Coordinates of C-alpha atoms and ligand atoms in Angstrom, one line a residue:
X1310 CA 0.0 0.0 0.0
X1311 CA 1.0 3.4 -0.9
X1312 CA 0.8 6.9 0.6
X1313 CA -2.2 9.1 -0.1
X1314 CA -1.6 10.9 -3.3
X1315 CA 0.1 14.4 -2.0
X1316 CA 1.6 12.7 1.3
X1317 CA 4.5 15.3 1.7
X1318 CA 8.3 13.6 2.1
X1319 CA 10.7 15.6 4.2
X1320 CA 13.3 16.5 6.2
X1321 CA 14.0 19.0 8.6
X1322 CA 16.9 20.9 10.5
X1323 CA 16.9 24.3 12.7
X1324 CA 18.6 27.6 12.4
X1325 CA 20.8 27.3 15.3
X1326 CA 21.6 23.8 14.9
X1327 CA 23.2 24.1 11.0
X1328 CA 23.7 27.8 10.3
X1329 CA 26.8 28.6 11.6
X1330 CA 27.8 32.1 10.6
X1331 CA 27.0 33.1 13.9
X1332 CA 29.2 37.0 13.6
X1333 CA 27.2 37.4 9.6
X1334 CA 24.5 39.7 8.4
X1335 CA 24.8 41.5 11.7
X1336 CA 23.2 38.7 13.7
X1337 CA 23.0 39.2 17.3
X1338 CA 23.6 36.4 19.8
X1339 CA 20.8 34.4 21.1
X1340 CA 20.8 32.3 24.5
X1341 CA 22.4 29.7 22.6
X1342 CA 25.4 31.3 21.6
X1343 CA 25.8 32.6 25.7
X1344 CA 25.2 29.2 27.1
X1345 CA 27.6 27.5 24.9
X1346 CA 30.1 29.9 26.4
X1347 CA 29.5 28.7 30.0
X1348 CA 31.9 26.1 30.6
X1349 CA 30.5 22.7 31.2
X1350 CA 27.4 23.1 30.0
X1351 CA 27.8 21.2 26.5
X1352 CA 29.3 18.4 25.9
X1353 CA 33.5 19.2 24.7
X1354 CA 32.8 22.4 24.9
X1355 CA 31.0 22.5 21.3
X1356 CA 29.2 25.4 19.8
X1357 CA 26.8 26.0 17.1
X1358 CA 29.4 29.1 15.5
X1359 CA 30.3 26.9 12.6
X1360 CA 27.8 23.8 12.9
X1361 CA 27.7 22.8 9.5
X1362 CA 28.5 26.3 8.1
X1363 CA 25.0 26.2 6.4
X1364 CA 24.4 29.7 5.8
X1365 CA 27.9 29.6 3.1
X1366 CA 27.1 26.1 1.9
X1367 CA 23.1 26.3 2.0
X1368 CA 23.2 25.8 -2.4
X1369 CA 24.6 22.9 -1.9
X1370 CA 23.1 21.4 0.7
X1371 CA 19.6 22.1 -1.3
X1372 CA 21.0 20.2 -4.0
X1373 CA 21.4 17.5 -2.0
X1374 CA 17.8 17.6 -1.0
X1375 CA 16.8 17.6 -4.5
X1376 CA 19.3 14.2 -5.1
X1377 CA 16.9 13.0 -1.9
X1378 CA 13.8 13.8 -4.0
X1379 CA 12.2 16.0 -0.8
X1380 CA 9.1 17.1 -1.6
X1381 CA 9.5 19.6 1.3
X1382 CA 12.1 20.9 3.8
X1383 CA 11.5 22.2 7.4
X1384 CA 13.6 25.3 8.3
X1385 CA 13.7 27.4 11.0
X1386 CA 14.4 31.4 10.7
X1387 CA 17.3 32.7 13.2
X1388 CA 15.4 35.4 15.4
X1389 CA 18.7 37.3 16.3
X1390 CA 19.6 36.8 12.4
X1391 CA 16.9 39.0 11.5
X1392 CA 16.4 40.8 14.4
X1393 CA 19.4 41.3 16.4
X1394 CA 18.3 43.6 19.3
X1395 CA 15.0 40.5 18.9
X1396 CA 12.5 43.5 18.6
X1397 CA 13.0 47.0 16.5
X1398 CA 15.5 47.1 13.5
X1399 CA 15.7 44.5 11.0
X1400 CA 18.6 43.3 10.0
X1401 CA 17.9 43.3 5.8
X1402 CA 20.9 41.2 5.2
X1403 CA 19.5 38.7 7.4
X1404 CA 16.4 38.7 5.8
X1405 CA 18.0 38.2 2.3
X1406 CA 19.8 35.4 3.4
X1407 CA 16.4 33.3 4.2
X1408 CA 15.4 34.8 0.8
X1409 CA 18.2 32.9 -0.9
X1410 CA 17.2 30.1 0.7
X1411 CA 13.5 30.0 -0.3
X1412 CA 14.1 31.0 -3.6
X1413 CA 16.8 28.3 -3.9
X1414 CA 14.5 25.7 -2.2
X1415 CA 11.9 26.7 -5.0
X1416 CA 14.3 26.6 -7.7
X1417 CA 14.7 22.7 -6.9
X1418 CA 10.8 22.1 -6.6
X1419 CA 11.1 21.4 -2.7
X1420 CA 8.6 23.1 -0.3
X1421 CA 9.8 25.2 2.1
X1422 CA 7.8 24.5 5.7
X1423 CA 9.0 27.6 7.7
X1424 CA 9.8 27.7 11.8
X1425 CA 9.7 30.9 13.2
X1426 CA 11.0 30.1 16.2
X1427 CA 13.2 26.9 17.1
X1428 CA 15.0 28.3 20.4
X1429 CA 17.5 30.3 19.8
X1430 CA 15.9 33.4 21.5
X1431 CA 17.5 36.6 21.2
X1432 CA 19.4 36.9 24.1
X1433 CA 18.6 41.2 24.4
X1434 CA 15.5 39.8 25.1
X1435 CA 16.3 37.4 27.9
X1436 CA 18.3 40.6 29.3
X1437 CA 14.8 41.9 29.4
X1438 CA 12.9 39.4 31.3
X1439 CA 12.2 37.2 27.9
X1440 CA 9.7 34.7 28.2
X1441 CA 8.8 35.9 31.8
X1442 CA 8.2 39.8 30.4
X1443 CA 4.4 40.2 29.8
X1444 CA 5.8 41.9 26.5
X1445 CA 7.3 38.9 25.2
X1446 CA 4.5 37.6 23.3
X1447 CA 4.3 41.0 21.3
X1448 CA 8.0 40.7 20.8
X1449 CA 7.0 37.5 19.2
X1450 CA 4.3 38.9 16.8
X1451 CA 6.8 42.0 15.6
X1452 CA 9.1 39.3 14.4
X1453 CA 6.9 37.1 12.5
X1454 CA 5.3 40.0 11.1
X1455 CA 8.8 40.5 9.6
X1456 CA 9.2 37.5 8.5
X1457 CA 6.2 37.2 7.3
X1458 CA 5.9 40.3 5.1
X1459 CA 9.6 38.9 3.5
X1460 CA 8.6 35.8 2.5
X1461 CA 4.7 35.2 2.3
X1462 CA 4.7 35.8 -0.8
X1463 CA 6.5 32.4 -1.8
X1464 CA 6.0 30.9 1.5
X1465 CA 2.7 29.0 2.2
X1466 CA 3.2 26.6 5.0
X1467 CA 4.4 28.0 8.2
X1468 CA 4.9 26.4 12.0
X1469 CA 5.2 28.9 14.7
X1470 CA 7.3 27.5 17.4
X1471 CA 8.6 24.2 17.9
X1472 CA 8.7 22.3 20.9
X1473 CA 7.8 24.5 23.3
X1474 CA 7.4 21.8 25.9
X1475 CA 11.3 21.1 25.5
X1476 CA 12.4 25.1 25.7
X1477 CA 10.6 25.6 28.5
X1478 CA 11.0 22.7 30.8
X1479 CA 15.1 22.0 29.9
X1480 CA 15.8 25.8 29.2
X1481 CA 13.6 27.0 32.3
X1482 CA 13.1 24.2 34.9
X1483 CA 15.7 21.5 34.2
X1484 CA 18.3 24.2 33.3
X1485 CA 20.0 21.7 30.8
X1486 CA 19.2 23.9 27.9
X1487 CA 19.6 27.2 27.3
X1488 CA 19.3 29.6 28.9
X1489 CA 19.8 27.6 31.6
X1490 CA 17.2 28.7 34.2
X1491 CA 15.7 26.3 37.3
X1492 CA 12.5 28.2 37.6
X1493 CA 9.9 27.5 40.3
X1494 CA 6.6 26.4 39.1
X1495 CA 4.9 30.5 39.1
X1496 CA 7.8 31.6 36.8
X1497 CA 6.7 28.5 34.5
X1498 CA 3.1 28.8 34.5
X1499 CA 3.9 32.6 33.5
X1500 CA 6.3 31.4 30.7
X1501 CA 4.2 28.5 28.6
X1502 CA 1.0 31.2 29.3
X1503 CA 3.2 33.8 27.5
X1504 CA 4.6 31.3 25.2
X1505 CA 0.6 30.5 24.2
X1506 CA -0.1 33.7 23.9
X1507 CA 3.0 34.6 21.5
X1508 CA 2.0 31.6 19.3
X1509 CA -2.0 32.9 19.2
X1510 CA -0.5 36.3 18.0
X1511 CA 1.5 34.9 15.6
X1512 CA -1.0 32.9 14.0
X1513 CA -3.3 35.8 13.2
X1514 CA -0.4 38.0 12.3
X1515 CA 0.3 35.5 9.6
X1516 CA -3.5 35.1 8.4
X1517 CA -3.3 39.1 8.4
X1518 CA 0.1 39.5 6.6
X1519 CA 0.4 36.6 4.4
X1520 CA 0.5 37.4 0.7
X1521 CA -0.6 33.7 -0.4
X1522 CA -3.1 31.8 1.0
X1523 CA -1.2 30.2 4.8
X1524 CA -1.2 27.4 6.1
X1525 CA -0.4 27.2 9.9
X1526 CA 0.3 25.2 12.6
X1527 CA 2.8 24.4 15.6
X1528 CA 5.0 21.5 16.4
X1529 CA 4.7 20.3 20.0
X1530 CA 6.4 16.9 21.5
X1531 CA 4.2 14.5 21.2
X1532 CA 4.2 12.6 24.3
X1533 CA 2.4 9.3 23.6
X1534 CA 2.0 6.5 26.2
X1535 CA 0.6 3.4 23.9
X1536 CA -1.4 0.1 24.4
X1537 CA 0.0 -3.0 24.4
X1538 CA -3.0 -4.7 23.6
X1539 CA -6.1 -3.4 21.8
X1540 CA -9.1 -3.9 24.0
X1541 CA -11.3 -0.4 24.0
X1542 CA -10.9 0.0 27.8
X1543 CA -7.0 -0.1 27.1
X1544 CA -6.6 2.3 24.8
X1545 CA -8.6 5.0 26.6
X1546 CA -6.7 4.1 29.7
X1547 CA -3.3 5.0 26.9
X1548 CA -5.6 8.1 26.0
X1549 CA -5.9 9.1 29.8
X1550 CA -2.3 8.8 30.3
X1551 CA -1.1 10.3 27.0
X1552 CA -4.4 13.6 27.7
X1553 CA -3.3 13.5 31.7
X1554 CA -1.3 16.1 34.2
X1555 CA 0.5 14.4 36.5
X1556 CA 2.7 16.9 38.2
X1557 CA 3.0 20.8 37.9
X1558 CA 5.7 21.0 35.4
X1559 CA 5.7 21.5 31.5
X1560 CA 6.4 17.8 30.4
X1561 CA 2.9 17.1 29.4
X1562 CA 0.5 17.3 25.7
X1563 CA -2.4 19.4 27.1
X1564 CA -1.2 22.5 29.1
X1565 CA 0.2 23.5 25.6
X1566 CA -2.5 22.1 23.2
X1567 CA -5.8 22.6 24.9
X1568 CA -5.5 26.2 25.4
X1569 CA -4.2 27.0 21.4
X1570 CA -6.7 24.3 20.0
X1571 CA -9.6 24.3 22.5
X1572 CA -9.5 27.8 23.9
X1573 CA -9.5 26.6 27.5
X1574 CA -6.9 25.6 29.9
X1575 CA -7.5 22.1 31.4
X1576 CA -8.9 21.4 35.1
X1577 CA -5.5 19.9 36.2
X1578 CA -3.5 23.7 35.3
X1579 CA -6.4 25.2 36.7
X1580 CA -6.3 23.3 40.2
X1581 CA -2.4 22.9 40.6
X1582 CA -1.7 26.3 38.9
X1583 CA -4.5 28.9 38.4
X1584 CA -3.0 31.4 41.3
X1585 CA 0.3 32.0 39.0
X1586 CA -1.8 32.6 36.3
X1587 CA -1.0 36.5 34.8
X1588 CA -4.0 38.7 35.4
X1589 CA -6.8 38.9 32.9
X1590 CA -5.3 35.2 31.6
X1591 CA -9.0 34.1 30.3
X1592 CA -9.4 37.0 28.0
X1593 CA -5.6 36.0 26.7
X1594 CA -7.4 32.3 25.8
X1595 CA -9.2 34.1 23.0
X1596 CA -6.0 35.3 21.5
X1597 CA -4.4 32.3 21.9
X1598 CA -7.1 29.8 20.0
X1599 CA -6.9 31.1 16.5
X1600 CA -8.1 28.5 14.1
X1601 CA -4.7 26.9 12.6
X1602 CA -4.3 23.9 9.7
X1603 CA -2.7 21.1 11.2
X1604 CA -1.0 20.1 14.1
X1605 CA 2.5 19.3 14.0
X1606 CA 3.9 16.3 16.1
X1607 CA 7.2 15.7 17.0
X1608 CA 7.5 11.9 18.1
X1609 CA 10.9 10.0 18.4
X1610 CA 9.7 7.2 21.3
X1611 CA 6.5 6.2 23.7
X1612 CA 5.8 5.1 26.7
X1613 CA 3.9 1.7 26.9
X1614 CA 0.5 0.9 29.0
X1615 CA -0.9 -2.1 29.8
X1616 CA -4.6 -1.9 31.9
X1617 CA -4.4 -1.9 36.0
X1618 CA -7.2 -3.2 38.2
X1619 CA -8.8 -0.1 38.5
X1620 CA -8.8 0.8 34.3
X1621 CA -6.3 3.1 34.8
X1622 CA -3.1 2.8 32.2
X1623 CA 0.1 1.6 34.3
X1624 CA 3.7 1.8 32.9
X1625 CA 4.9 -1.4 31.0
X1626 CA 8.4 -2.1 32.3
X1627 CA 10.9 -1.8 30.1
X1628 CA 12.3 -5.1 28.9
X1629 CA 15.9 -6.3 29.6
X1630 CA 17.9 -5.4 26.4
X1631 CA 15.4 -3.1 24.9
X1632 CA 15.8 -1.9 21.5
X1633 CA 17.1 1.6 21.7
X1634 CA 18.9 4.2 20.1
X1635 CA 23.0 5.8 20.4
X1636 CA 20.9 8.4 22.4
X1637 CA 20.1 5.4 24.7
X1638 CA 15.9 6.5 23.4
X1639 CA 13.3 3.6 23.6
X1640 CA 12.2 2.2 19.6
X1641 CA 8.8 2.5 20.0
X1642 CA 7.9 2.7 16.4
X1643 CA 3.7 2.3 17.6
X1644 CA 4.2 5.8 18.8
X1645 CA 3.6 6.6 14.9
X1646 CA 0.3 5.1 15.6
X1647 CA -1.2 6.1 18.4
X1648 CA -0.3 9.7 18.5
X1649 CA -1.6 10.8 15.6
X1650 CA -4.7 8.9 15.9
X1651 CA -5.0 10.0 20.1
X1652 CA -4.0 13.6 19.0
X1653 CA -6.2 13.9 15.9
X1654 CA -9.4 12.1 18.0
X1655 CA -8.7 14.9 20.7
X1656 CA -8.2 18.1 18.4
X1657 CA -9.8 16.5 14.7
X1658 CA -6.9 18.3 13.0
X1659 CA -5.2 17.1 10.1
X1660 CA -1.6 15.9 11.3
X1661 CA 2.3 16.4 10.1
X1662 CA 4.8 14.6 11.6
X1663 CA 7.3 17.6 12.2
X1664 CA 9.6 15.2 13.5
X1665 CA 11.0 11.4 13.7
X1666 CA 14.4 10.1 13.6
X1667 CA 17.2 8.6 16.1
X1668 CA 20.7 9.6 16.3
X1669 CA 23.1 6.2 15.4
X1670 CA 26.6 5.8 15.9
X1671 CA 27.7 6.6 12.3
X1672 CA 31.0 6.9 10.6
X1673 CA 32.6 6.5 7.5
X1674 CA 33.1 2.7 6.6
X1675 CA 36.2 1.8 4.6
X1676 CA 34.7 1.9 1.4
X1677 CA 33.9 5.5 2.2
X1678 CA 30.3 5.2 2.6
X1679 CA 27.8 5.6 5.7
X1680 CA 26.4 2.5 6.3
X1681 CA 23.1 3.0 9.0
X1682 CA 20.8 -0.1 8.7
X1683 CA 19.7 0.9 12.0
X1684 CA 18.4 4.5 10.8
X1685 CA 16.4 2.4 7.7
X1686 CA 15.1 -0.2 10.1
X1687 CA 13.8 2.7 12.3
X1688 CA 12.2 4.6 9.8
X1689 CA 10.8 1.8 7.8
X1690 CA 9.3 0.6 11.5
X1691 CA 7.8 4.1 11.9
X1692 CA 6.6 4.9 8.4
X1693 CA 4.8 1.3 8.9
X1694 CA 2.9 2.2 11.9
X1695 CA 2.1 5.7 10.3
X1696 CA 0.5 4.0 7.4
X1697 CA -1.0 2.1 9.5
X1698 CA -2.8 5.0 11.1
X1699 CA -4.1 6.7 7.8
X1700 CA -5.3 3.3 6.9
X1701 CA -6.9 3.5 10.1
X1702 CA -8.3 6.6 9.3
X1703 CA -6.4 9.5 10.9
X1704 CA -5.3 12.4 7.9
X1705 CA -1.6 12.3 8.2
X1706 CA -0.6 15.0 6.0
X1707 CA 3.0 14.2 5.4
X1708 CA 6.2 13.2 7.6
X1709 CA 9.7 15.1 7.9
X1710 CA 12.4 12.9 8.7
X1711 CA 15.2 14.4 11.5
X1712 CA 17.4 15.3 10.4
X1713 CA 18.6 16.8 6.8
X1714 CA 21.8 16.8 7.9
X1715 CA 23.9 15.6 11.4
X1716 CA 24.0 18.8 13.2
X1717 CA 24.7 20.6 16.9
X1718 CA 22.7 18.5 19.0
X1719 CA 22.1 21.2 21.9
X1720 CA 23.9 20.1 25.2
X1721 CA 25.1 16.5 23.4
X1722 CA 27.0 18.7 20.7
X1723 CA 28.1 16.7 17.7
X1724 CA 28.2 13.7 19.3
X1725 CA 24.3 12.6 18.3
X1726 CA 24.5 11.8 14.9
X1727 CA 20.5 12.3 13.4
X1728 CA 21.0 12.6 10.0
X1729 CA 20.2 11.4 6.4
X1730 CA 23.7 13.0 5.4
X1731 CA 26.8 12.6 7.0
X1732 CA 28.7 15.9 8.3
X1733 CA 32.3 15.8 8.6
X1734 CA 33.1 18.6 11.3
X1735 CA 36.3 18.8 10.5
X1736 CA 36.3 19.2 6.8
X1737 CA 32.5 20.0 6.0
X1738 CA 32.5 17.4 3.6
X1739 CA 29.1 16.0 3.2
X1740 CA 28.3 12.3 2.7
X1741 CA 25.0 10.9 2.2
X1742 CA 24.0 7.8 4.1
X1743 CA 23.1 4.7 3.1
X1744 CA 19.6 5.7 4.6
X1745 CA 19.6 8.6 2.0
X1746 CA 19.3 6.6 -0.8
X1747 CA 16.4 4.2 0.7
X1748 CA 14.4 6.6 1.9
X1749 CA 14.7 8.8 -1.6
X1750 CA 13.6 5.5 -3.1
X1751 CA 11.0 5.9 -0.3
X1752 CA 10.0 9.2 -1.6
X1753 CA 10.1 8.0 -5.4
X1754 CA 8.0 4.9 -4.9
X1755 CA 5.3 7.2 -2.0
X1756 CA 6.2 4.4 -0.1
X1757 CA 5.5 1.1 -1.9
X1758 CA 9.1 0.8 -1.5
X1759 CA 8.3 -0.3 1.8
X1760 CA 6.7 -3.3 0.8
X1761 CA 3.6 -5.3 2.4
X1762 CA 5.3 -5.6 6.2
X1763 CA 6.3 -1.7 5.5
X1764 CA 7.9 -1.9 9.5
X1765 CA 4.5 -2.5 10.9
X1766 CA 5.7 -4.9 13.5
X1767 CA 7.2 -3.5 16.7
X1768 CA 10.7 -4.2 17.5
X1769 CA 11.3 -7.7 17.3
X1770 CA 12.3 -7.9 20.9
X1771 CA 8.8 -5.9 22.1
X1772 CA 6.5 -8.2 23.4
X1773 CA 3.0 -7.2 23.1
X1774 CA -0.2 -8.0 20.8
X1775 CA 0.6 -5.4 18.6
X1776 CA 3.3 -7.9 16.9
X1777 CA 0.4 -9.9 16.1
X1778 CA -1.2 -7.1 14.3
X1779 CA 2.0 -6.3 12.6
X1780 CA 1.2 -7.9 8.7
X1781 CA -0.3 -6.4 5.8
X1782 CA -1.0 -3.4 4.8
Ligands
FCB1103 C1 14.0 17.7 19.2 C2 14.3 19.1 18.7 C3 15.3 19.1 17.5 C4 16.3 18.0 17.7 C5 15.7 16.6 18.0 C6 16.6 15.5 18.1 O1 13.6 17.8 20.5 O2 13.2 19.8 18.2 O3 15.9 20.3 17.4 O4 17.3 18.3 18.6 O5 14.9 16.7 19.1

């Protein structure tokens, strides 16, 4: 079985994480650039002021999407890059820069699926309070306006901010991201409400701005806890778990979606958290639900669930020698499945997989190729159980692979490898994978390539009654 005709093949990366060119087009620094600079915070001492000197080499690097076949590529836009003070003047050379690159992305026939912000926050701003000033989410709206009014008139698909669940609970309560803040639970509360509020503005500043007909969403973590077996009181005990609050912090799906998809906040923020709330926060709710397209998911791995006494969903132990990946991350491949089907059922928006991948212990093999079986055996897995779900019935729009390129993981540095091309740091040079090839014949084939298993078994060493489901497609 095939894709639906239009699924969208792609690949993503971030600004921070590729561009490099940190000192160019006046760019000012962002948190990232500070926190890199405090000693012991990532991993040798790496920083993103090279990465994988995108910003010179960005011509070919969209060439090499094109030898991929990607339909579409996910970028992010560098806030500092085109607005270094991260409110006020624009930075035009900045600006032209991500013009080069849409137009170039064009040029090749790839869609370009725009971030506006994947973390690296102007770090003027932080000086100012950032996330915690009641101004941030205005801050927010200037700069997508002017990103917006640049590049609307080619762009069509945009994704406000990526993962906020991740740059608020490691940059602000875990402090293992930047910019490196342990916040107590009012400062947070204050943040993800400002965070909402910044991506509601943004969404009708686009719809306001854009010159061609947008298309909008966001890309939270999916955070998917999945049945073993497949009896109905099961998989709404998984649904609980994967819809519940559990503790006061921002590691959770429905703090951040309910209030941008359902206008509300739900009961548990409101009993654990309501006090912290800024004033007038229900008149905010209105600004922050703004009708949007689809809803970007970012799933790598799941939890499991089996059924306890009472119905509720318990935590499957993890089994002794558990598939996982160089990042020491669970294969949970059914996490394709159930969290687009749990997250469409819950907010009947079309879904895109923003992001799916594992980083893999990849070098160059002496015949001077990547060999990764493990990153085709992963994806294939994956693809499988996302087919699986659009047979089911859930409208899965498309699927971008992380990453493009290996890049600057955050606080691991270079050291997780996630990409469908190899990056020499040391020379630049570029080498696709083996994985490149199979998943452009992937891309050719919309998936047929995959043949009639397509991956829809769970790992092999994953007990559960999903293995039984695995054939056919
Ligand atoms: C996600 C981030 C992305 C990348 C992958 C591995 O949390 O959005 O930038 O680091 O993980």
């Amino acid at each position: 079985m095939s894709f639906p005709t239009g699924f969208v093949w792609g690949a993503g990366t971030s600004s921070y994480q590729i561009e490099g060119a940190v000192d160019e087009h006046g760019r000012g620094p962002s948190v990232w650039d500070a926190f890199c600079r405090t000693p012991g915070k990532i991993k040798h001492g790496d920083t993103g002021d090279i990465a994988c000197d995108h910003v010179a080499r960005y011509r070919g690097d969209v060439a090499l999407m094109k030898q991929i076949g990607l339909g579409a590529y996910r970028l992010s836009v560098s806030w500092p890059r085109v607005m270094p003070g991260g409110d006020g003047a624009v930075s035009e050379a900045g600006l032209a820069f991500y013009d080069r690159l849409v137009d170039e992305l064009l040029g090749a026939g790839i869609t370009p699926y725009v971030t506006i912000f994947h973390w690296d926050y102007p770090l003027a701003l932080y000086r100012r309070g950032g996330w915690l000033n009641p101004s941030s989410a205005s801050w927010f709206e200037a700069y997508a306006g002017a990103v917006v009014d640049r590049l609307s008139d080619r762009v069509r698909d945009w994704i406000t901010i990526n993962e906020p669940q991740v740059f608020i609970n490691h940059g602000h309560t875990t402090g293992e991201n930047a910019p490196g803040l342990r916040l107590p639970i009012g400062d947070i509360t204050r943040i993800v409400h400002n965070t909402l509020l910044a991506h509601g503005l943004a969404v009708r500043c686009i719809r306001e701005r854009a010159r061609t007909r947008a298309r909008i969403g966001w890309a939270p973590v999916g955070l998917v806890n999945s049945p073993v077996g497949d009896s109905p009181a099961e998989v709404e005990a998984a649904r609980a778990k994967t819809f519940a609050i559990e503790q006061p912090g921002a590691w959770n799906n429905t703090w951040f979606n309910d209030p941008v998809l359902l206008g509300r906040y739900p009961d548990e923020v409101l009993g654990l958290v309501a006090e912290h709330l800024p004033a007038g926060w229900e008149r905010d709710l209105e600004a922050m639900r703004q009708p949007v397209d689809f809803l970007g998911l970012n799933i790598y791995q799941g939890g499991r669930v089996s059924l306890g006494e009472g119905g509720e969903a318990v935590p499957v132990r993890q089994e002794t020698g558990r598939a996982r990946t160089a990042f020491g991350w669970s294969i949970t491949p059914e996490a394709l499945y159930w969290g687009p089907r749990f997250f469409h059922e819950r907010y009947k928006l079309p879904i895109v997989i923003t992001e799916n991948g594992l980083a893999n212990l990849d070098w160059v093999h002496l015949d001077g190729r990547v060999h990764d079986p493990q990153r085709i055996d992963y994806t294939a897995r994956h693809l499988g159980q996302l087919r699986r779900a659009i047979r089911d019935g859930v409208p899965v729009e498309g699927y971008f692979h992380w990453s493009l390129l290996d890049n600057f993981e955050w606080a691991e540095g270079y050291d997780q490898r996630f990409g469908l091309i190899y990056v020499n740091f040391e020379t630049q040079q570029r080498i696709p994978k083996e994985s490149a090839a199979w998943y452009a014949e992937v891309i050719r084939t919309n998936g047929r390539s995959l043949g009639p298993l397509g991956g829809e078994a769970v790992p092999a060493n994953a007990a559960g009654a999903d293995q039984a489901r695995g054939g056919g497609s």
